[in-house]
Amino acid sequence: MSAQVSAPARKVVHSDIKPENLAERASHYLDAPNMPWETTKFPGIQIKVLYSDDSGITTALFKLAPGAVVPLHEHTALEQTYVLEGTIEDHEGVCGPGQFVWRPAGNQHEAVSPNGAVILGFFLKPNRFAYGRGSHRRGRAIGFAIRVIDGAATGRIAFRSRSGGCARPQ
């Protein structure tokens, strides 16, 4: 026999908000662990699209193999990334497990994952790639949410902050 705790009665402020939803407003539950990883046009990068709409809003899981590179691209709108495993790096910093980075529209970078990573990316619009379109799904490019070190070209080195947060190169 399980005990149920009931919430204290509260005054309704918005009477138009109900616990029932019409079919078009119903929640959409995904079994993400059992969804297959899809290949992208970028070697070593796989994707699970969790949400995508015709306006370009996309939420996706990305799996990057060790050494995978996301080519030079521009974020055309806000992009947000949460790192689940591994690290992602670029000329602006490094993000590891449990860390978060966001980039404003206009941010340009190339990203790499030296030891592999699994990340959750949120995009408002597809990215614009310097060398043409990237991974395609339903006729449009899927953006990638990651940061990279541009070490070979610029000699810059990214450092982790002592607090364990995302760090900027020095």
CSV table of C-alpha atoms in Angstrom, one decimal:
chain,number,residue,atom,x,y,z
A,1,MET,CA,0.0,0.0,0.0
A,2,SER,CA,1.6,3.3,-1.1
A,3,ALA,CA,0.8,6.5,0.6
A,4,GLN,CA,-0.1,9.4,-1.6
A,5,VAL,CA,0.7,12.9,-0.7
A,6,SER,CA,-1.8,15.5,-1.9
A,7,ALA,CA,-0.9,19.1,-2.7
A,8,PRO,CA,-2.6,21.7,-0.7
A,9,ALA,CA,-5.5,23.4,-2.4
A,10,ARG,CA,-4.5,26.5,-4.3
A,11,LYS,CA,-6.4,29.4,-5.8
A,12,VAL,CA,-6.8,29.0,-9.6
A,13,VAL,CA,-5.4,32.1,-11.3
A,14,HIS,CA,-5.8,31.0,-15.0
A,15,SER,CA,-9.0,29.0,-15.3
A,16,ASP,CA,-8.4,28.4,-19.0
A,17,ILE,CA,-5.4,26.1,-18.1
A,18,LYS,CA,-6.6,22.5,-17.8
A,19,PRO,CA,-4.8,19.2,-17.4
A,20,GLU,CA,-6.4,17.8,-20.6
A,21,ASN,CA,-5.0,18.5,-24.1
A,22,LEU,CA,-6.4,18.3,-27.6
A,23,ALA,CA,-4.6,15.7,-29.8
A,24,GLU,CA,-2.5,18.4,-31.5
A,25,ARG,CA,-1.3,19.7,-28.1
A,26,ALA,CA,-0.4,16.3,-26.6
A,27,SER,CA,3.1,15.6,-25.4
A,28,HIS,CA,5.4,13.6,-27.6
A,29,TYR,CA,7.5,11.0,-25.8
A,30,LEU,CA,10.5,9.6,-27.6
A,31,ASP,CA,12.5,6.5,-26.6
A,32,ALA,CA,15.8,8.3,-27.5
A,33,PRO,CA,18.1,5.5,-26.2
A,34,ASN,CA,16.5,3.0,-28.7
A,35,MET,CA,16.4,5.4,-31.6
A,36,PRO,CA,19.0,4.5,-34.3
A,37,TRP,CA,22.0,6.8,-34.8
A,38,GLU,CA,21.9,8.3,-38.3
A,39,THR,CA,25.0,9.1,-40.3
A,40,THR,CA,25.8,12.6,-41.4
A,41,LYS,CA,27.9,13.9,-44.3
A,42,PHE,CA,30.6,14.6,-41.7
A,43,PRO,CA,32.9,11.7,-41.0
A,44,GLY,CA,32.6,10.4,-37.5
A,45,ILE,CA,29.5,12.3,-36.6
A,46,GLN,CA,26.1,10.7,-36.0
A,47,ILE,CA,22.7,12.3,-35.1
A,48,LYS,CA,19.4,11.5,-33.5
A,49,VAL,CA,16.9,14.2,-34.4
A,50,LEU,CA,14.6,14.6,-31.4
A,51,TYR,CA,12.6,17.5,-32.8
A,52,SER,CA,12.5,19.4,-36.0
A,53,ASP,CA,10.0,21.7,-37.7
A,54,ASP,CA,9.7,23.5,-41.0
A,55,SER,CA,10.9,26.8,-39.5
A,56,GLY,CA,14.3,25.2,-38.8
A,57,ILE,CA,14.0,24.7,-35.0
A,58,THR,CA,15.9,21.5,-34.2
A,59,THR,CA,16.8,19.5,-31.1
A,60,ALA,CA,19.2,16.7,-31.6
A,61,LEU,CA,21.7,14.4,-30.0
A,62,PHE,CA,25.1,14.2,-31.7
A,63,LYS,CA,27.7,11.5,-31.2
A,64,LEU,CA,31.2,12.4,-32.3
A,65,ALA,CA,33.9,9.8,-32.7
A,66,PRO,CA,37.4,10.7,-31.4
A,67,GLY,CA,38.9,13.3,-33.7
A,68,ALA,CA,35.6,14.2,-35.5
A,69,VAL,CA,35.5,17.7,-36.9
A,70,VAL,CA,32.5,19.9,-37.7
A,71,PRO,CA,33.8,22.1,-40.6
A,72,LEU,CA,33.8,25.9,-40.4
A,73,HIS,CA,30.3,27.2,-40.1
A,74,GLU,CA,28.2,30.2,-39.0
A,75,HIS,CA,25.3,30.0,-36.5
A,76,THR,CA,22.4,31.9,-38.2
A,77,ALA,CA,20.5,32.1,-34.9
A,78,LEU,CA,21.0,31.2,-31.3
A,79,GLU,CA,22.5,27.8,-30.7
A,80,GLN,CA,22.7,26.0,-27.4
A,81,THR,CA,24.8,22.9,-26.5
A,82,TYR,CA,24.9,20.6,-23.4
A,83,VAL,CA,27.7,18.1,-23.3
A,84,LEU,CA,26.7,14.7,-22.0
A,85,GLU,CA,30.0,12.8,-22.5
A,86,GLY,CA,33.5,13.7,-23.7
A,87,THR,CA,34.6,17.2,-24.8
A,88,ILE,CA,34.0,19.6,-27.7
A,89,GLU,CA,36.5,22.3,-28.4
A,90,ASP,CA,37.2,25.3,-30.7
A,91,HIS,CA,39.3,28.4,-30.8
A,92,GLU,CA,37.1,30.0,-28.0
A,93,GLY,CA,37.1,27.2,-25.5
A,94,VAL,CA,36.5,23.7,-24.3
A,95,CYS,CA,33.3,22.2,-22.9
A,96,GLY,CA,33.1,18.8,-21.0
A,97,PRO,CA,30.5,16.6,-19.4
A,98,GLY,CA,27.8,18.5,-17.6
A,99,GLN,CA,28.9,21.8,-19.2
A,100,PHE,CA,26.8,24.1,-21.4
A,101,VAL,CA,27.7,26.6,-24.1
A,102,TRP,CA,25.6,28.9,-26.2
A,103,ARG,CA,26.4,30.9,-29.3
A,104,PRO,CA,24.7,34.0,-30.6
A,105,ALA,CA,23.7,34.4,-34.3
A,106,GLY,CA,26.7,35.3,-36.3
A,107,ASN,CA,29.2,33.1,-34.3
A,108,GLN,CA,31.6,31.4,-36.6
A,109,HIS,CA,33.8,28.4,-35.7
A,110,GLU,CA,35.1,25.0,-36.5
A,111,ALA,CA,34.5,22.3,-33.8
A,112,VAL,CA,36.4,19.1,-32.9
A,113,SER,CA,36.1,16.4,-30.3
A,114,PRO,CA,39.6,15.0,-29.7
A,115,ASN,CA,38.4,12.0,-27.6
A,116,GLY,CA,34.8,11.8,-28.8
A,117,ALA,CA,31.6,13.3,-27.3
A,118,VAL,CA,27.8,13.0,-27.0
A,119,ILE,CA,26.1,16.3,-27.0
A,120,LEU,CA,22.5,17.7,-27.0
A,121,GLY,CA,22.1,20.6,-29.4
A,122,PHE,CA,19.3,23.1,-29.7
A,123,PHE,CA,19.0,25.2,-32.9
A,124,LEU,CA,16.5,27.9,-34.0
A,125,LYS,CA,17.7,27.8,-37.6
A,126,PRO,CA,20.1,25.6,-39.7
A,127,ASN,CA,23.8,26.6,-39.7
A,128,ARG,CA,25.5,28.0,-42.8
A,129,PHE,CA,28.7,26.0,-43.7
A,130,ALA,CA,31.7,27.7,-45.3
A,131,TYR,CA,32.1,24.9,-47.8
A,132,GLY,CA,28.4,24.3,-48.6
A,133,ARG,CA,25.6,22.4,-46.9
A,134,GLY,CA,26.3,20.0,-44.2
A,135,SER,CA,24.3,17.0,-43.1
A,136,HIS,CA,20.9,16.9,-44.7
A,137,ARG,CA,17.5,15.8,-43.3
A,138,ARG,CA,14.3,16.6,-45.0
A,139,GLY,CA,16.0,18.9,-47.5
A,140,ARG,CA,17.8,21.2,-45.1
A,141,ALA,CA,21.1,21.4,-43.3
A,142,ILE,CA,21.2,20.2,-39.7
A,143,GLY,CA,23.4,22.4,-37.6
A,144,PHE,CA,25.9,21.1,-35.1
A,145,ALA,CA,26.4,22.5,-31.6
A,146,ILE,CA,30.0,22.1,-30.7
A,147,ARG,CA,33.2,24.1,-30.1
A,148,VAL,CA,36.7,23.3,-31.5
A,149,ILE,CA,40.3,24.1,-31.2
A,150,ASP,CA,41.8,25.6,-34.4
A,151,GLY,CA,45.3,24.5,-33.2
A,152,ALA,CA,46.8,23.5,-36.5
A,153,ALA,CA,45.9,26.7,-38.3
A,154,THR,CA,46.4,29.3,-35.5
A,155,GLY,CA,48.5,27.6,-32.9
A,156,ARG,CA,45.9,28.6,-30.2
A,157,ILE,CA,45.5,26.2,-27.3
A,158,ALA,CA,42.3,25.9,-25.2
A,159,PHE,CA,42.6,25.5,-21.5
A,160,ARG,CA,40.1,24.3,-18.9
A,161,SER,CA,39.3,26.7,-16.1
A,162,ARG,CA,40.3,25.5,-12.6
A,163,SER,CA,36.6,25.7,-11.6
A,164,GLY,CA,35.9,23.0,-14.3
A,165,GLY,CA,33.7,25.4,-16.3
A,166,CYS,CA,34.0,26.1,-20.0
A,167,ALA,CA,37.3,27.9,-20.5
A,168,ARG,CA,38.6,30.4,-23.0
A,169,PRO,CA,42.0,30.0,-24.7
A,170,GLN,CA,44.8,32.2,-23.4
